[in-house]
Tab-separated table of C-alpha atoms and ligand atoms in Angstrom:
chain	number	residue	atom	x	y	z
A	624	UNK	CA	32.461	-53.491	-22.645
A	625	UNK	CA	34.463	-50.510	-24.038
A	626	UNK	CA	38.357	-50.818	-23.844
A	627	UNK	CA	38.955	-47.442	-24.923
A	628	UNK	CA	41.618	-45.439	-23.805
A	629	UNK	CA	40.356	-42.005	-24.876
A	630	UNK	CA	37.073	-41.389	-25.848
A	631	UNK	CA	36.319	-37.362	-28.399
A	632	UNK	CA	32.608	-37.713	-28.549
A	633	UNK	CA	31.330	-34.787	-30.617
A	634	UNK	CA	34.011	-31.951	-29.818
A	635	UNK	CA	33.034	-28.191	-30.957
A	636	UNK	CA	36.238	-25.999	-31.290
A	637	UNK	CA	36.480	-22.750	-31.761
A	638	UNK	CA	38.817	-19.665	-32.147
A	639	UNK	CA	36.330	-16.483	-31.550
A	640	UNK	CA	33.549	-16.345	-33.847
A	641	UNK	CA	34.839	-19.069	-36.705
A	642	UNK	CA	33.848	-22.963	-36.049
A	643	UNK	CA	36.331	-25.213	-36.026
A	644	UNK	CA	35.516	-28.414	-35.003
A	645	UNK	CA	31.590	-29.161	-35.572
A	646	UNK	CA	30.797	-32.593	-33.972
A	647	UNK	CA	34.252	-34.383	-34.530
A	648	UNK	CA	34.469	-37.695	-32.762
A	649	UNK	CA	37.178	-40.397	-32.396
A	650	UNK	CA	38.116	-43.244	-29.935
A	651	UNK	CA	42.144	-44.783	-29.971
A	652	UNK	CA	41.488	-48.087	-28.195
A	653	UNK	CA	45.164	-49.023	-25.620
A	654	UNK	CA	48.176	-49.906	-27.148
A	655	UNK	CA	46.749	-48.272	-30.534
A	656	UNK	CA	48.462	-46.181	-33.089
A	657	UNK	CA	45.559	-43.794	-34.983
A	658	UNK	CA	46.464	-42.336	-37.630
A	659	UNK	CA	44.678	-38.452	-38.196
A	660	UNK	CA	44.332	-37.412	-41.730
A	661	UNK	CA	43.023	-34.376	-43.892
A	662	UNK	CA	44.484	-31.430	-45.860
A	663	UNK	CA	45.865	-28.441	-44.815
A	664	UNK	CA	43.543	-26.785	-42.453
A	665	UNK	CA	40.713	-28.983	-41.606
A	666	UNK	CA	41.048	-28.839	-37.926
A	667	UNK	CA	43.882	-31.744	-37.152
A	668	UNK	CA	45.923	-29.373	-34.902
A	669	UNK	CA	43.481	-28.305	-33.124
A	670	UNK	CA	41.568	-31.270	-32.630
A	671	UNK	CA	45.227	-32.267	-30.641
A	672	UNK	CA	45.056	-28.916	-29.308
A	673	UNK	CA	41.624	-29.538	-27.946
A	674	UNK	CA	41.840	-33.313	-26.071
A	675	UNK	CA	45.265	-31.517	-24.584
A	676	UNK	CA	42.967	-27.998	-22.564
A	677	UNK	CA	45.903	-25.598	-24.393
A	678	UNK	CA	42.638	-24.961	-26.447
A	679	UNK	CA	39.721	-26.791	-25.359
A	680	UNK	CA	36.098	-27.460	-27.113
A	681	UNK	CA	32.825	-25.674	-25.994
A	682	UNK	CA	30.806	-28.307	-26.293
A	683	UNK	CA	31.230	-31.934	-26.018
A	684	UNK	CA	32.952	-34.856	-24.537
A	685	UNK	CA	36.436	-35.946	-23.798
A	686	UNK	CA	36.516	-38.800	-21.868
A	687	UNK	CA	40.626	-40.165	-20.530
A	688	UNK	CA	40.941	-43.368	-18.758
A	689	UNK	CA	36.551	-42.968	-18.347
A	690	UNK	CA	37.051	-39.926	-17.036
A	691	UNK	CA	35.906	-36.612	-18.018
A	692	UNK	CA	38.433	-34.410	-19.094
A	693	UNK	CA	37.643	-31.966	-21.114
A	694	UNK	CA	37.884	-28.004	-19.665
A	695	UNK	CA	39.921	-29.440	-17.345
A	696	UNK	CA	43.620	-27.347	-17.151
A	697	UNK	CA	46.326	-28.999	-19.271
A	698	UNK	CA	48.714	-29.514	-16.778
A	699	UNK	CA	45.712	-31.761	-15.358
A	700	UNK	CA	45.878	-33.701	-18.585
A	701	UNK	CA	49.723	-33.913	-19.191
A	702	UNK	CA	49.591	-35.022	-15.112
A	703	UNK	CA	46.791	-37.921	-16.193
A	704	UNK	CA	48.795	-39.346	-18.784
A	705	UNK	CA	48.669	-37.552	-21.949
A	706	UNK	CA	51.363	-35.509	-23.509
A	707	UNK	CA	51.640	-33.505	-26.601
A	708	UNK	CA	54.296	-33.742	-29.191
A	709	UNK	CA	53.518	-29.963	-30.947
A	710	UNK	CA	53.859	-29.375	-34.436
A	711	UNK	CA	55.648	-26.041	-33.422
A	712	UNK	CA	58.169	-28.443	-31.948
A	713	UNK	CA	58.851	-25.905	-28.602
A	714	UNK	CA	61.570	-26.177	-27.478
A	715	UNK	CA	64.052	-23.670	-25.359
A	716	UNK	CA	66.445	-22.876	-28.325
A	717	UNK	CA	68.907	-21.312	-25.716
A	718	UNK	CA	68.860	-23.986	-23.302
A	719	UNK	CA	70.984	-27.947	-24.146
A	720	UNK	CA	69.501	-30.983	-25.476
A	721	UNK	CA	69.690	-32.212	-22.129
A	722	UNK	CA	68.583	-29.026	-19.899
A	723	UNK	CA	65.214	-28.907	-22.592
A	724	UNK	CA	65.157	-32.692	-21.228
A	725	UNK	CA	64.807	-31.766	-17.896
A	726	UNK	CA	62.337	-29.288	-18.322
A	727	UNK	CA	60.549	-32.071	-19.302
A	728	UNK	CA	60.860	-34.819	-16.625
A	729	UNK	CA	58.111	-35.267	-13.981
A	730	UNK	CA	58.390	-37.970	-11.068
A	731	UNK	CA	56.898	-40.782	-11.630
A	732	UNK	CA	56.816	-44.004	-11.343
A	733	UNK	CA	57.073	-45.279	-15.424
A	734	UNK	CA	60.176	-43.559	-14.899
A	735	UNK	CA	61.262	-42.686	-18.140
A	736	UNK	CA	64.628	-40.129	-16.960
A	737	UNK	CA	67.328	-39.692	-18.979
A	738	UNK	CA	69.842	-42.424	-18.775
A	739	UNK	CA	66.347	-44.195	-20.593
A	740	UNK	CA	66.033	-40.932	-23.185
A	741	UNK	CA	69.421	-41.512	-24.243
A	742	UNK	CA	69.621	-44.618	-24.854
A	743	UNK	CA	65.416	-44.024	-26.730
A	744	UNK	CA	67.865	-41.154	-28.419
A	745	UNK	CA	71.993	-42.411	-28.883
A	746	UNK	CA	72.012	-39.607	-31.045
A	747	UNK	CA	71.010	-37.013	-28.133
A	748	UNK	CA	73.566	-38.768	-26.076
A	749	UNK	CA	75.805	-36.887	-28.586
A	750	UNK	CA	74.346	-33.643	-28.614
A	751	UNK	CA	73.924	-33.473	-25.415
A	752	UNK	CA	75.198	-29.842	-24.566
A	753	UNK	CA	74.813	-28.778	-27.467
A	754	UNK	CA	71.884	-25.790	-27.624
A	755	UNK	CA	69.086	-27.012	-28.394
A	756	UNK	CA	68.218	-23.882	-31.273
A	757	UNK	CA	71.220	-25.481	-33.512
A	758	UNK	CA	70.226	-28.458	-33.857
A	759	UNK	CA	69.303	-29.691	-37.219
A	760	UNK	CA	64.825	-29.916	-37.651
A	761	UNK	CA	65.477	-33.581	-37.521
A	762	UNK	CA	67.658	-33.003	-34.175
A	763	UNK	CA	64.833	-31.570	-32.978
A	764	UNK	CA	62.303	-33.116	-33.670
A	765	UNK	CA	63.170	-36.022	-32.024
A	766	UNK	CA	64.275	-34.338	-28.642
A	767	UNK	CA	60.730	-32.657	-28.958
A	768	UNK	CA	59.304	-36.641	-28.546
A	769	UNK	CA	62.515	-37.466	-26.207
A	770	UNK	CA	61.414	-34.502	-24.079
A	771	UNK	CA	57.434	-35.728	-23.627
A	772	UNK	CA	58.727	-39.015	-23.018
A	773	UNK	CA	60.330	-37.581	-20.127
A	774	UNK	CA	56.746	-36.001	-18.872
A	775	UNK	CA	55.835	-39.873	-18.001
A	776	UNK	CA	53.256	-40.170	-20.275
A	777	UNK	CA	50.615	-43.587	-21.422
A	778	UNK	CA	49.747	-41.475	-24.702
A	779	UNK	CA	51.183	-39.595	-27.129
A	780	UNK	CA	49.328	-36.911	-29.732
A	781	UNK	CA	51.876	-36.382	-32.365
A	782	UNK	CA	51.052	-33.542	-34.670
A	783	UNK	CA	52.400	-34.110	-38.230
A	784	UNK	CA	55.934	-35.151	-36.402
A	785	UNK	CA	57.472	-35.893	-39.617
A	786	UNK	CA	56.662	-32.758	-41.642
A	787	UNK	CA	59.190	-31.312	-43.642
A	788	UNK	CA	61.862	-33.917	-42.564
A	789	UNK	CA	64.597	-36.333	-44.942
A	790	UNK	CA	63.276	-39.401	-46.147
A	791	UNK	CA	66.038	-40.388	-43.768
A	792	UNK	CA	64.870	-39.005	-40.730
A	793	UNK	CA	61.279	-39.814	-41.653
A	794	UNK	CA	62.574	-43.416	-41.675
A	795	UNK	CA	64.583	-42.434	-38.329
A	796	UNK	CA	60.820	-41.430	-36.793
A	797	UNK	CA	58.701	-43.929	-37.409
A	798	UNK	CA	60.825	-46.590	-36.605
A	799	UNK	CA	60.774	-44.575	-32.723
A	800	UNK	CA	56.778	-44.660	-33.649
A	801	UNK	CA	57.095	-48.358	-33.532
A	802	UNK	CA	59.478	-48.631	-30.697
A	803	UNK	CA	56.846	-46.538	-28.373
A	804	UNK	CA	54.300	-48.733	-29.223
A	805	UNK	CA	55.550	-52.219	-29.052
A	806	UNK	CA	56.378	-50.589	-25.374
A	807	UNK	CA	52.838	-49.923	-24.948
A	808	UNK	CA	52.277	-46.320	-25.063
A	809	UNK	CA	49.053	-45.745	-27.226
A	810	UNK	CA	48.996	-42.872	-30.036
A	811	UNK	CA	47.295	-40.743	-32.101
A	812	UNK	CA	49.233	-39.093	-35.082
A	813	UNK	CA	48.369	-36.361	-36.869
A	814	UNK	CA	49.832	-35.931	-40.773
A	815	UNK	CA	49.418	-35.110	-44.228
A	816	UNK	CA	51.706	-37.753	-45.634
A	817	UNK	CA	49.925	-41.072	-46.511
A	818	UNK	CA	52.703	-42.591	-46.883
A	819	UNK	CA	53.587	-42.178	-42.896
A	820	UNK	CA	50.903	-43.424	-42.222
A	821	UNK	CA	50.804	-46.765	-44.266
A	822	UNK	CA	54.140	-47.616	-42.728
A	823	UNK	CA	52.283	-47.381	-38.712
A	824	UNK	CA	48.698	-46.505	-38.326
A	825	UNK	CA	46.295	-50.025	-37.045
A	826	UNK	CA	43.559	-47.530	-38.257
A	827	UNK	CA	43.079	-44.003	-39.539
A	828	UNK	CA	40.665	-41.113	-38.879
A	829	UNK	CA	40.309	-38.273	-41.907
A	830	UNK	CA	39.164	-35.304	-40.942
A	831	UNK	CA	37.937	-32.418	-43.524
A	832	UNK	CA	36.547	-29.046	-42.892
A	833	UNK	CA	36.799	-29.448	-38.684
A	834	UNK	CA	34.097	-32.727	-40.131
A	835	UNK	CA	35.157	-36.519	-39.585
A	836	UNK	CA	34.305	-38.317	-42.765
A	837	UNK	CA	35.628	-40.839	-43.190
A	838	UNK	CA	37.657	-44.230	-40.203
A	839	UNK	CA	38.712	-47.735	-41.163
A	840	UNK	CA	41.943	-49.542	-41.720
A	841	UNK	CA	44.289	-48.140	-43.641
A	842	UNK	CA	43.433	-51.789	-45.566
A	843	UNK	CA	40.129	-50.606	-46.298
A	844	UNK	CA	41.388	-47.270	-47.492
A	845	UNK	CA	44.283	-47.938	-49.714
A	846	UNK	CA	41.290	-49.872	-51.750
A	847	UNK	CA	39.300	-46.709	-51.799
A	848	UNK	CA	39.813	-44.169	-54.073
A	849	UNK	CA	36.580	-42.277	-54.266
A	850	UNK	CA	37.201	-40.979	-50.460
A	851	UNK	CA	41.488	-40.277	-51.287
A	852	UNK	CA	40.784	-38.460	-53.710
A	853	UNK	CA	38.019	-36.747	-52.349
A	854	UNK	CA	39.560	-36.039	-49.061
A	855	UNK	CA	43.499	-36.447	-49.607
A	856	UNK	CA	44.229	-35.605	-53.037
A	857	UNK	CA	46.965	-38.528	-53.309
A	858	UNK	CA	46.544	-42.126	-55.116
A	859	UNK	CA	48.199	-44.674	-53.802
B	889	ATP	N1	45.149	-19.010	-33.243
B	889	ATP	C1	43.810	-19.466	-34.598
B	889	ATP	N2	43.233	-18.527	-34.869
B	889	ATP	C2	41.774	-18.632	-35.674
B	889	ATP	N3	41.937	-19.327	-36.727
B	889	ATP	C3	42.857	-20.337	-36.554
B	889	ATP	C4	43.924	-20.299	-35.299
B	889	ATP	N4	44.275	-21.507	-35.534
B	889	ATP	C5	43.618	-22.083	-36.837
B	889	ATP	N5	43.044	-21.360	-37.228
B	889	ATP	C6	42.156	-21.936	-38.502
B	889	ATP	O1	41.230	-23.071	-37.688
B	889	ATP	C7	41.179	-23.863	-39.016
B	889	ATP	C8	41.489	-26.210	-38.201
B	889	ATP	O2	42.920	-25.562	-38.488
B	889	ATP	P1	44.154	-26.411	-38.034
B	889	ATP	O3	45.789	-25.553	-37.754
B	889	ATP	O4	43.613	-26.845	-36.815
B	889	ATP	O5	43.702	-27.385	-38.888
B	889	ATP	P2	45.417	-28.606	-39.633
B	889	ATP	O6	45.256	-29.745	-39.921
B	889	ATP	O7	46.216	-28.744	-38.568
B	889	ATP	O8	46.489	-27.280	-40.756
B	889	ATP	P3	47.908	-28.200	-40.527
B	889	ATP	O9	47.746	-28.931	-41.855
B	889	ATP	O10	48.194	-26.941	-41.851
B	889	ATP	O11	48.793	-28.575	-40.221
B	889	ATP	C9	42.222	-23.330	-39.913
B	889	ATP	O12	41.044	-23.109	-41.331
B	889	ATP	C10	43.276	-22.618	-39.329
B	889	ATP	O13	43.015	-21.272	-39.666
B	890	MG	MG1	48.498	-28.647	-37.545
């Protein structure tokens, strides 16, 4: 029996004539935290945008909850339960924190609402009347995560959620992600920073120039110096 919630099979994604994803496959089981690692420009964001239907693949299959979603419009993919926490955060800078949350909201039985958002992110409650554009990078990242949760997803795609943030905020984001996982959310997170993966990942994938080069547990990766040096340029 296949318990995968998300199954990406051999997808090919292009920007114009540039063949960016050249047969990417990955799987994420229900409740799993999977981290997609890889250097700058290898196709991590493109993989998430392909899954989300924002930049769909021209070839290959993406199944979510056993249904084919490749080629569906992104609103339909969101409706089926996938939420994207984008790299560039895409908040409405002129709107307040609370208005940004309301924009992300979607009525559903799972019922994530303003109250639950503020319980998860008490720092946002204190800032609720502040314009999003005036928040710090860390506060904006938390608002972006909270806004995505307001859409009541079952699975979150997070694009480098700790990029450019101070160590204390990184810790807070790691804590939030752990809490979400313990609540049953399924997570696929891209990251260049291996320490984030070390803290959280059940499994990792390594992408290099649009191809999947390695997958396994973090424990296995830790002891594989060759792979670490070749694809990630880090030493542990
Ligand atoms: N809109 C675009 N038009 C053309 N090429 C693009 C576009 N977006 C990305 N690319 C190219 O596609 C490749 C993969 O980019 P992508 O953003 O997916 O990489 P990434 O792994 O997320 O990188 P980073 O670590 O910098 O976020 C890169 O070579 C990039 O230059
Ligand atoms: Mg990226």
